[in-house]
Amino acid sequence: MKKKFAAAIDGPSGAGKSTIARAAAERLGLLYVDTGAMYRAIGLAVLRRGIAAEDTAGIEQTLSGLSVTLRHGPKGQHVLLNGEDVSDAIRNDRVAHYASKCSAVPAVRDFLLETQRSIARTQGVIMDGRDIGTVILPDAEVKIFLTASVEARAKRRYLELDARGEHVTLEGVRADIERRDELDINRPIAPLRQAEDAILLDTSSLTLEESIAAAVGIISEKLGVQL
């Protein structure tokens, strides 16, 4: 597909946004942009400096001299923090907690906003996050709000972490998801919500392949594209 356009996929933690958006982008020939990974990189920087997740002033100071960029290659997207590839280092629940706290800081959102928008101005993208369709790309041609029940999200996340060898419990994972939902929905800056013109996609009872196919179908239908 050569037509330049933007598709926004928003939703709560554990809904599978990154996996589904990445696969849809590959099938549609678009660039995948994982904005959550950019917030995780900042969360990692804050964590490494020993700053408390609730220390707004400390988080803002961390931004000075900080560089967060994305590099795309044959093996997908890589996240660089001051030139260091932190794609694997950002994928744990502690960093995710810091990322959620950092994302509520206006200075952090401003820091990343123009970077995210500039990517969409230069090429066709599928971008996922929590406020893509409402704040980052409000004029996106396609908007999807991807969600699933807390039970389904917790089970998927637990199996993912368990496969990595991380010692977690299903109850603990569920509690973490509920806590992050509370933070994302009630944060004063760009809270998680479904855009008025977004299509709701609930994947609670869908397999991963069915979820990907549904997202691709929505985008294709909205754009009149035959696959």
PDB file of C-alpha atoms in Angstrom:
ATOM      1  CA  MET A   1       0.000   0.000   0.000  1.00  0.00           C
ATOM      2  CA  LYS A   2       1.515   3.310  -1.043  1.00  0.00           C
ATOM      3  CA  LYS A   3      -1.098   5.782   0.147  1.00  0.00           C
ATOM      4  CA  LYS A   4       0.174   7.745   3.125  1.00  0.00           C
ATOM      5  CA  PHE A   5      -2.211   7.643   6.072  1.00  0.00           C
ATOM      6  CA  ALA A   6      -2.311   7.260   9.827  1.00  0.00           C
ATOM      7  CA  ALA A   7      -4.072   4.589  11.841  1.00  0.00           C
ATOM      8  CA  ALA A   8      -4.348   5.101  15.601  1.00  0.00           C
ATOM      9  CA  ILE A   9      -4.781   2.134  17.933  1.00  0.00           C
ATOM     10  CA  ASP A  10      -5.485   2.982  21.565  1.00  0.00           C
ATOM     11  CA  GLY A  11      -6.415   0.864  24.538  1.00  0.00           C
ATOM     12  CA  PRO A  12      -5.579  -0.194  28.086  1.00  0.00           C
ATOM     13  CA  SER A  13      -2.530  -2.057  29.325  1.00  0.00           C
ATOM     14  CA  GLY A  14      -2.322  -5.686  28.261  1.00  0.00           C
ATOM     15  CA  ALA A  15      -4.837  -5.400  25.425  1.00  0.00           C
ATOM     16  CA  GLY A  16      -2.249  -6.520  22.882  1.00  0.00           C
ATOM     17  CA  LYS A  17      -1.954  -3.187  21.101  1.00  0.00           C
ATOM     18  CA  SER A  18       1.723  -3.489  20.246  1.00  0.00           C
ATOM     19  CA  THR A  19       1.527  -7.060  18.944  1.00  0.00           C
ATOM     20  CA  ILE A  20      -1.588  -6.415  16.879  1.00  0.00           C
ATOM     21  CA  ALA A  21      -0.466  -3.023  15.568  1.00  0.00           C
ATOM     22  CA  ARG A  22       2.950  -4.403  14.598  1.00  0.00           C
ATOM     23  CA  ALA A  23       1.428  -7.326  12.694  1.00  0.00           C
ATOM     24  CA  ALA A  24      -1.183  -5.122  10.996  1.00  0.00           C
ATOM     25  CA  ALA A  25       1.485  -2.649   9.899  1.00  0.00           C
ATOM     26  CA  GLU A  26       3.540  -5.447   8.376  1.00  0.00           C
ATOM     27  CA  ARG A  27       0.579  -6.800   6.427  1.00  0.00           C
ATOM     28  CA  LEU A  28      -0.424  -3.345   5.191  1.00  0.00           C
ATOM     29  CA  GLY A  29       3.079  -2.162   4.343  1.00  0.00           C
ATOM     30  CA  LEU A  30       3.069   0.625   6.939  1.00  0.00           C
ATOM     31  CA  LEU A  31       5.519   1.815   9.551  1.00  0.00           C
ATOM     32  CA  TYR A  32       4.731   0.641  13.074  1.00  0.00           C
ATOM     33  CA  VAL A  33       5.320   3.198  15.847  1.00  0.00           C
ATOM     34  CA  ASP A  34       5.198   1.942  19.453  1.00  0.00           C
ATOM     35  CA  THR A  35       4.744   5.128  21.491  1.00  0.00           C
ATOM     36  CA  GLY A  36       4.488   3.144  24.702  1.00  0.00           C
ATOM     37  CA  ALA A  37       8.071   2.004  24.199  1.00  0.00           C
ATOM     38  CA  MET A  38       9.158   5.649  24.087  1.00  0.00           C
ATOM     39  CA  TYR A  39       7.539   6.298  27.483  1.00  0.00           C
ATOM     40  CA  ARG A  40       9.104   3.121  28.817  1.00  0.00           C
ATOM     41  CA  ALA A  41      12.519   4.413  27.734  1.00  0.00           C
ATOM     42  CA  ILE A  42      11.987   7.555  29.773  1.00  0.00           C
ATOM     43  CA  GLY A  43      10.738   5.435  32.672  1.00  0.00           C
ATOM     44  CA  LEU A  44      13.915   3.370  32.448  1.00  0.00           C
ATOM     45  CA  ALA A  45      16.057   6.515  32.503  1.00  0.00           C
ATOM     46  CA  VAL A  46      14.252   7.751  35.618  1.00  0.00           C
ATOM     47  CA  LEU A  47      14.564   4.365  37.308  1.00  0.00           C
ATOM     48  CA  ARG A  48      18.272   4.116  36.542  1.00  0.00           C
ATOM     49  CA  ARG A  49      18.875   7.498  38.146  1.00  0.00           C
ATOM     50  CA  GLY A  50      17.196   6.355  41.337  1.00  0.00           C
ATOM     51  CA  ILE A  51      14.400   8.895  41.071  1.00  0.00           C
ATOM     52  CA  ALA A  52      11.061   8.002  42.646  1.00  0.00           C
ATOM     53  CA  ALA A  53       8.196   7.420  40.220  1.00  0.00           C
ATOM     54  CA  GLU A  54       6.183  10.090  42.041  1.00  0.00           C
ATOM     55  CA  ASP A  55       8.959  12.711  41.891  1.00  0.00           C
ATOM     56  CA  THR A  56       7.651  14.974  39.119  1.00  0.00           C
ATOM     57  CA  ALA A  57      10.488  17.474  39.456  1.00  0.00           C
ATOM     58  CA  GLY A  58      13.052  14.682  39.258  1.00  0.00           C
ATOM     59  CA  ILE A  59      11.379  13.245  36.173  1.00  0.00           C
ATOM     60  CA  GLU A  60      11.410  16.650  34.480  1.00  0.00           C
ATOM     61  CA  GLN A  61      15.103  17.091  35.281  1.00  0.00           C
ATOM     62  CA  THR A  62      15.833  13.689  33.739  1.00  0.00           C
ATOM     63  CA  LEU A  63      14.624  14.985  30.364  1.00  0.00           C
ATOM     64  CA  SER A  64      17.541  17.385  30.104  1.00  0.00           C
ATOM     65  CA  GLY A  65      20.024  15.948  27.650  1.00  0.00           C
ATOM     66  CA  LEU A  66      17.875  12.857  27.110  1.00  0.00           C
ATOM     67  CA  SER A  67      17.426  11.366  23.637  1.00  0.00           C
ATOM     68  CA  VAL A  68      14.713   8.822  22.764  1.00  0.00           C
ATOM     69  CA  THR A  69      14.604   7.632  19.174  1.00  0.00           C
ATOM     70  CA  LEU A  70      13.233   4.733  17.167  1.00  0.00           C
ATOM     71  CA  ARG A  71      15.215   2.709  14.677  1.00  0.00           C
ATOM     72  CA  HIS A  72      13.451   0.445  12.228  1.00  0.00           C
ATOM     73  CA  GLY A  73      15.110  -2.484  10.522  1.00  0.00           C
ATOM     74  CA  PRO A  74      14.469  -5.980   9.157  1.00  0.00           C
ATOM     75  CA  LYS A  75      13.874  -7.315  12.670  1.00  0.00           C
ATOM     76  CA  GLY A  76      11.411  -4.592  13.622  1.00  0.00           C
ATOM     77  CA  GLN A  77      11.518  -1.542  15.830  1.00  0.00           C
ATOM     78  CA  HIS A  78      14.357  -0.805  18.240  1.00  0.00           C
ATOM     79  CA  VAL A  79      14.201   1.830  20.975  1.00  0.00           C
ATOM     80  CA  LEU A  80      17.332   3.856  21.606  1.00  0.00           C
ATOM     81  CA  LEU A  81      17.959   5.754  24.845  1.00  0.00           C
ATOM     82  CA  ASN A  82      20.858   8.141  24.338  1.00  0.00           C
ATOM     83  CA  GLY A  83      22.045   5.836  21.577  1.00  0.00           C
ATOM     84  CA  GLU A  84      21.759   2.641  23.659  1.00  0.00           C
ATOM     85  CA  ASP A  85      19.398  -0.053  22.392  1.00  0.00           C
ATOM     86  CA  VAL A  86      17.060  -0.633  25.349  1.00  0.00           C
ATOM     87  CA  SER A  87      14.403  -2.611  23.462  1.00  0.00           C
ATOM     88  CA  ASP A  88      14.722  -5.556  25.873  1.00  0.00           C
ATOM     89  CA  ALA A  89      15.533  -3.599  29.036  1.00  0.00           C
ATOM     90  CA  ILE A  90      12.215  -1.722  28.946  1.00  0.00           C
ATOM     91  CA  ARG A  91      10.085  -4.867  28.873  1.00  0.00           C
ATOM     92  CA  ASN A  92       9.389  -5.533  32.529  1.00  0.00           C
ATOM     93  CA  ASP A  93       6.651  -4.505  34.952  1.00  0.00           C
ATOM     94  CA  ARG A  94       8.816  -2.190  37.055  1.00  0.00           C
ATOM     95  CA  VAL A  95       9.743  -0.088  34.026  1.00  0.00           C
ATOM     96  CA  ALA A  96       6.089  -0.214  32.932  1.00  0.00           C
ATOM     97  CA  HIS A  97       5.077   1.251  36.302  1.00  0.00           C
ATOM     98  CA  TYR A  98       7.585   4.077  35.906  1.00  0.00           C
ATOM     99  CA  ALA A  99       6.431   4.657  32.331  1.00  0.00           C
ATOM    100  CA  SER A 100       2.820   5.016  33.458  1.00  0.00           C
ATOM    101  CA  LYS A 101       3.840   7.577  36.090  1.00  0.00           C
ATOM    102  CA  CYS A 102       6.052   9.471  33.629  1.00  0.00           C
ATOM    103  CA  SER A 103       3.304   9.604  31.018  1.00  0.00           C
ATOM    104  CA  ALA A 104       1.185  11.657  33.430  1.00  0.00           C
ATOM    105  CA  VAL A 105       3.855  14.392  33.558  1.00  0.00           C
ATOM    106  CA  PRO A 106       3.051  17.174  31.020  1.00  0.00           C
ATOM    107  CA  ALA A 107       6.728  17.868  30.329  1.00  0.00           C
ATOM    108  CA  VAL A 108       7.263  14.248  29.304  1.00  0.00           C
ATOM    109  CA  ARG A 109       4.309  14.286  26.927  1.00  0.00           C
ATOM    110  CA  ASP A 110       5.504  17.552  25.379  1.00  0.00           C
ATOM    111  CA  PHE A 111       8.981  16.066  25.052  1.00  0.00           C
ATOM    112  CA  LEU A 112       7.705  13.196  22.895  1.00  0.00           C
ATOM    113  CA  LEU A 113       4.712  14.791  21.147  1.00  0.00           C
ATOM    114  CA  GLU A 114       6.484  16.469  18.249  1.00  0.00           C
ATOM    115  CA  THR A 115       8.693  13.440  17.643  1.00  0.00           C
ATOM    116  CA  GLN A 116       5.627  11.235  17.313  1.00  0.00           C
ATOM    117  CA  ARG A 117       3.746  13.647  15.068  1.00  0.00           C
ATOM    118  CA  SER A 118       6.721  14.258  12.803  1.00  0.00           C
ATOM    119  CA  ILE A 119       6.971  10.532  12.073  1.00  0.00           C
ATOM    120  CA  ALA A 120       3.325  10.466  10.948  1.00  0.00           C
ATOM    121  CA  ARG A 121       3.811  13.524   8.745  1.00  0.00           C
ATOM    122  CA  THR A 122       6.501  11.877   6.670  1.00  0.00           C
ATOM    123  CA  GLN A 123       5.127   8.371   6.127  1.00  0.00           C
ATOM    124  CA  GLY A 124       2.117   6.123   6.537  1.00  0.00           C
ATOM    125  CA  VAL A 125       1.963   4.719  10.048  1.00  0.00           C
ATOM    126  CA  ILE A 126       0.101   2.582  12.500  1.00  0.00           C
ATOM    127  CA  MET A 127       0.714   4.119  15.899  1.00  0.00           C
ATOM    128  CA  ASP A 128      -0.437   2.610  19.175  1.00  0.00           C
ATOM    129  CA  GLY A 129      -0.698   3.988  22.675  1.00  0.00           C
ATOM    130  CA  ARG A 130      -3.285   5.404  25.031  1.00  0.00           C
ATOM    131  CA  ASP A 131      -4.006   8.831  23.535  1.00  0.00           C
ATOM    132  CA  ILE A 132      -3.063   8.503  19.869  1.00  0.00           C
ATOM    133  CA  GLY A 133      -6.537   9.090  18.464  1.00  0.00           C
ATOM    134  CA  THR A 134      -7.474  11.725  21.040  1.00  0.00           C
ATOM    135  CA  VAL A 135      -4.274  13.778  21.342  1.00  0.00           C
ATOM    136  CA  ILE A 136      -1.305  12.699  19.226  1.00  0.00           C
ATOM    137  CA  LEU A 137      -3.068  12.093  15.904  1.00  0.00           C
ATOM    138  CA  PRO A 138      -6.604  13.438  16.295  1.00  0.00           C
ATOM    139  CA  ASP A 139      -7.001  13.599  12.506  1.00  0.00           C
ATOM    140  CA  ALA A 140      -5.956   9.992  11.869  1.00  0.00           C
ATOM    141  CA  GLU A 141      -7.968   8.425   9.071  1.00  0.00           C
ATOM    142  CA  VAL A 142      -8.585   5.284  11.103  1.00  0.00           C
ATOM    143  CA  LYS A 143      -9.007   4.976  14.863  1.00  0.00           C
ATOM    144  CA  ILE A 144      -9.399   1.743  16.785  1.00  0.00           C
ATOM    145  CA  PHE A 145      -9.966   1.391  20.513  1.00  0.00           C
ATOM    146  CA  LEU A 146      -8.609  -2.050  21.348  1.00  0.00           C
ATOM    147  CA  THR A 147      -9.682  -3.578  24.622  1.00  0.00           C
ATOM    148  CA  ALA A 148     -10.309  -6.848  26.466  1.00  0.00           C
ATOM    149  CA  SER A 149     -11.591  -7.868  29.877  1.00  0.00           C
ATOM    150  CA  VAL A 150      -9.260  -7.564  32.856  1.00  0.00           C
ATOM    151  CA  GLU A 151      -9.343 -11.352  33.185  1.00  0.00           C
ATOM    152  CA  ALA A 152      -8.278 -11.906  29.578  1.00  0.00           C
ATOM    153  CA  ARG A 153      -5.537  -9.270  29.743  1.00  0.00           C
ATOM    154  CA  ALA A 154      -4.166 -10.611  33.011  1.00  0.00           C
ATOM    155  CA  LYS A 155      -4.037 -14.192  31.727  1.00  0.00           C
ATOM    156  CA  ARG A 156      -2.258 -13.171  28.514  1.00  0.00           C
ATOM    157  CA  ARG A 157       0.252 -11.041  30.402  1.00  0.00           C
ATOM    158  CA  TYR A 158       0.881 -13.774  32.970  1.00  0.00           C
ATOM    159  CA  LEU A 159       1.602 -16.346  30.266  1.00  0.00           C
ATOM    160  CA  GLU A 160       3.935 -13.913  28.504  1.00  0.00           C
ATOM    161  CA  LEU A 161       5.926 -13.177  31.660  1.00  0.00           C
ATOM    162  CA  ASP A 162       5.969 -16.814  32.729  1.00  0.00           C
ATOM    163  CA  ALA A 163       7.378 -17.800  29.326  1.00  0.00           C
ATOM    164  CA  ARG A 164      10.217 -15.341  29.940  1.00  0.00           C
ATOM    165  CA  GLY A 165      11.011 -17.062  33.212  1.00  0.00           C
ATOM    166  CA  GLU A 166       9.759 -14.207  35.395  1.00  0.00           C
ATOM    167  CA  HIS A 167       8.345 -15.304  38.747  1.00  0.00           C
ATOM    168  CA  VAL A 168       4.871 -13.767  38.891  1.00  0.00           C
ATOM    169  CA  THR A 169       1.403 -14.817  39.960  1.00  0.00           C
ATOM    170  CA  LEU A 170      -1.816 -14.371  38.013  1.00  0.00           C
ATOM    171  CA  GLU A 171      -3.297 -12.436  40.940  1.00  0.00           C
ATOM    172  CA  GLY A 172      -0.302 -10.108  41.038  1.00  0.00           C
ATOM    173  CA  VAL A 173      -0.435  -9.471  37.307  1.00  0.00           C
ATOM    174  CA  ARG A 174      -4.156  -8.740  37.497  1.00  0.00           C
ATOM    175  CA  ALA A 175      -3.624  -6.296  40.367  1.00  0.00           C
ATOM    176  CA  ASP A 176      -0.912  -4.531  38.388  1.00  0.00           C
ATOM    177  CA  ILE A 177      -3.164  -4.196  35.335  1.00  0.00           C
ATOM    178  CA  GLU A 178      -6.006  -2.821  37.446  1.00  0.00           C
ATOM    179  CA  ARG A 179      -3.629  -0.318  39.055  1.00  0.00           C
ATOM    180  CA  ARG A 180      -2.334   0.840  35.684  1.00  0.00           C
ATOM    181  CA  ASP A 181      -5.896   1.140  34.343  1.00  0.00           C
ATOM    182  CA  GLU A 182      -6.748   3.372  37.292  1.00  0.00           C
ATOM    183  CA  LEU A 183      -3.720   5.582  36.658  1.00  0.00           C
ATOM    184  CA  ASP A 184      -4.300   5.841  32.906  1.00  0.00           C
ATOM    185  CA  ILE A 185      -8.031   6.548  33.111  1.00  0.00           C
ATOM    186  CA  ASN A 186      -7.792   9.150  35.871  1.00  0.00           C
ATOM    187  CA  ARG A 187      -4.598  11.004  34.983  1.00  0.00           C
ATOM    188  CA  PRO A 188      -5.255  14.733  34.444  1.00  0.00           C
ATOM    189  CA  ILE A 189      -3.240  14.919  31.211  1.00  0.00           C
ATOM    190  CA  ALA A 190      -4.458  12.960  28.153  1.00  0.00           C
ATOM    191  CA  PRO A 191      -6.363  10.251  30.067  1.00  0.00           C
ATOM    192  CA  LEU A 192      -7.133   6.930  28.440  1.00  0.00           C
ATOM    193  CA  ARG A 193     -10.476   7.130  26.659  1.00  0.00           C
ATOM    194  CA  GLN A 194     -12.066   6.046  23.425  1.00  0.00           C
ATOM    195  CA  ALA A 195     -12.142   8.755  20.758  1.00  0.00           C
ATOM    196  CA  GLU A 196     -15.667   9.573  19.601  1.00  0.00           C
ATOM    197  CA  ASP A 197     -14.882   8.399  16.072  1.00  0.00           C
ATOM    198  CA  ALA A 198     -12.925   5.296  17.087  1.00  0.00           C
ATOM    199  CA  ILE A 199     -14.153   1.778  16.386  1.00  0.00           C
ATOM    200  CA  LEU A 200     -14.310  -0.448  19.461  1.00  0.00           C
ATOM    201  CA  LEU A 201     -12.547  -3.810  19.086  1.00  0.00           C
ATOM    202  CA  ASP A 202     -12.950  -6.155  22.070  1.00  0.00           C
ATOM    203  CA  THR A 203     -10.587  -9.119  21.787  1.00  0.00           C
ATOM    204  CA  SER A 204     -11.575 -10.897  25.009  1.00  0.00           C
ATOM    205  CA  SER A 205     -12.834 -13.973  23.150  1.00  0.00           C
ATOM    206  CA  LEU A 206     -10.562 -13.696  20.095  1.00  0.00           C
ATOM    207  CA  THR A 207      -7.309 -15.473  19.370  1.00  0.00           C
ATOM    208  CA  LEU A 208      -4.287 -13.387  18.439  1.00  0.00           C
ATOM    209  CA  GLU A 209      -4.698 -14.188  14.749  1.00  0.00           C
ATOM    210  CA  GLU A 210      -8.397 -13.299  14.881  1.00  0.00           C
ATOM    211  CA  SER A 211      -7.562 -10.023  16.610  1.00  0.00           C
ATOM    212  CA  ILE A 212      -4.963  -9.109  13.975  1.00  0.00           C
ATOM    213  CA  ALA A 213      -7.365  -9.993  11.172  1.00  0.00           C
ATOM    214  CA  ALA A 214     -10.084  -7.868  12.752  1.00  0.00           C
ATOM    215  CA  ALA A 215      -7.799  -4.840  13.046  1.00  0.00           C
ATOM    216  CA  VAL A 216      -6.555  -5.235   9.464  1.00  0.00           C
ATOM    217  CA  GLY A 217     -10.156  -5.598   8.314  1.00  0.00           C
ATOM    218  CA  ILE A 218     -11.223  -2.383  10.035  1.00  0.00           C
ATOM    219  CA  ILE A 219      -8.375  -0.393   8.513  1.00  0.00           C
ATOM    220  CA  SER A 220      -8.886  -1.886   5.057  1.00  0.00           C
ATOM    221  CA  GLU A 221     -12.631  -1.222   5.087  1.00  0.00           C
ATOM    222  CA  LYS A 222     -12.249   2.349   6.294  1.00  0.00           C
ATOM    223  CA  LEU A 223      -9.773   3.071   3.521  1.00  0.00           C
ATOM    224  CA  GLY A 224     -11.445   1.073   0.809  1.00  0.00           C
ATOM    225  CA  VAL A 225      -8.408  -1.157   0.390  1.00  0.00           C
ATOM    226  CA  GLN A 226      -8.605  -4.652  -1.061  1.00  0.00           C
ATOM    227  CA  LEU A 227      -6.147  -7.119   0.495  1.00  0.00           C
TER     228      LEU A 227
END
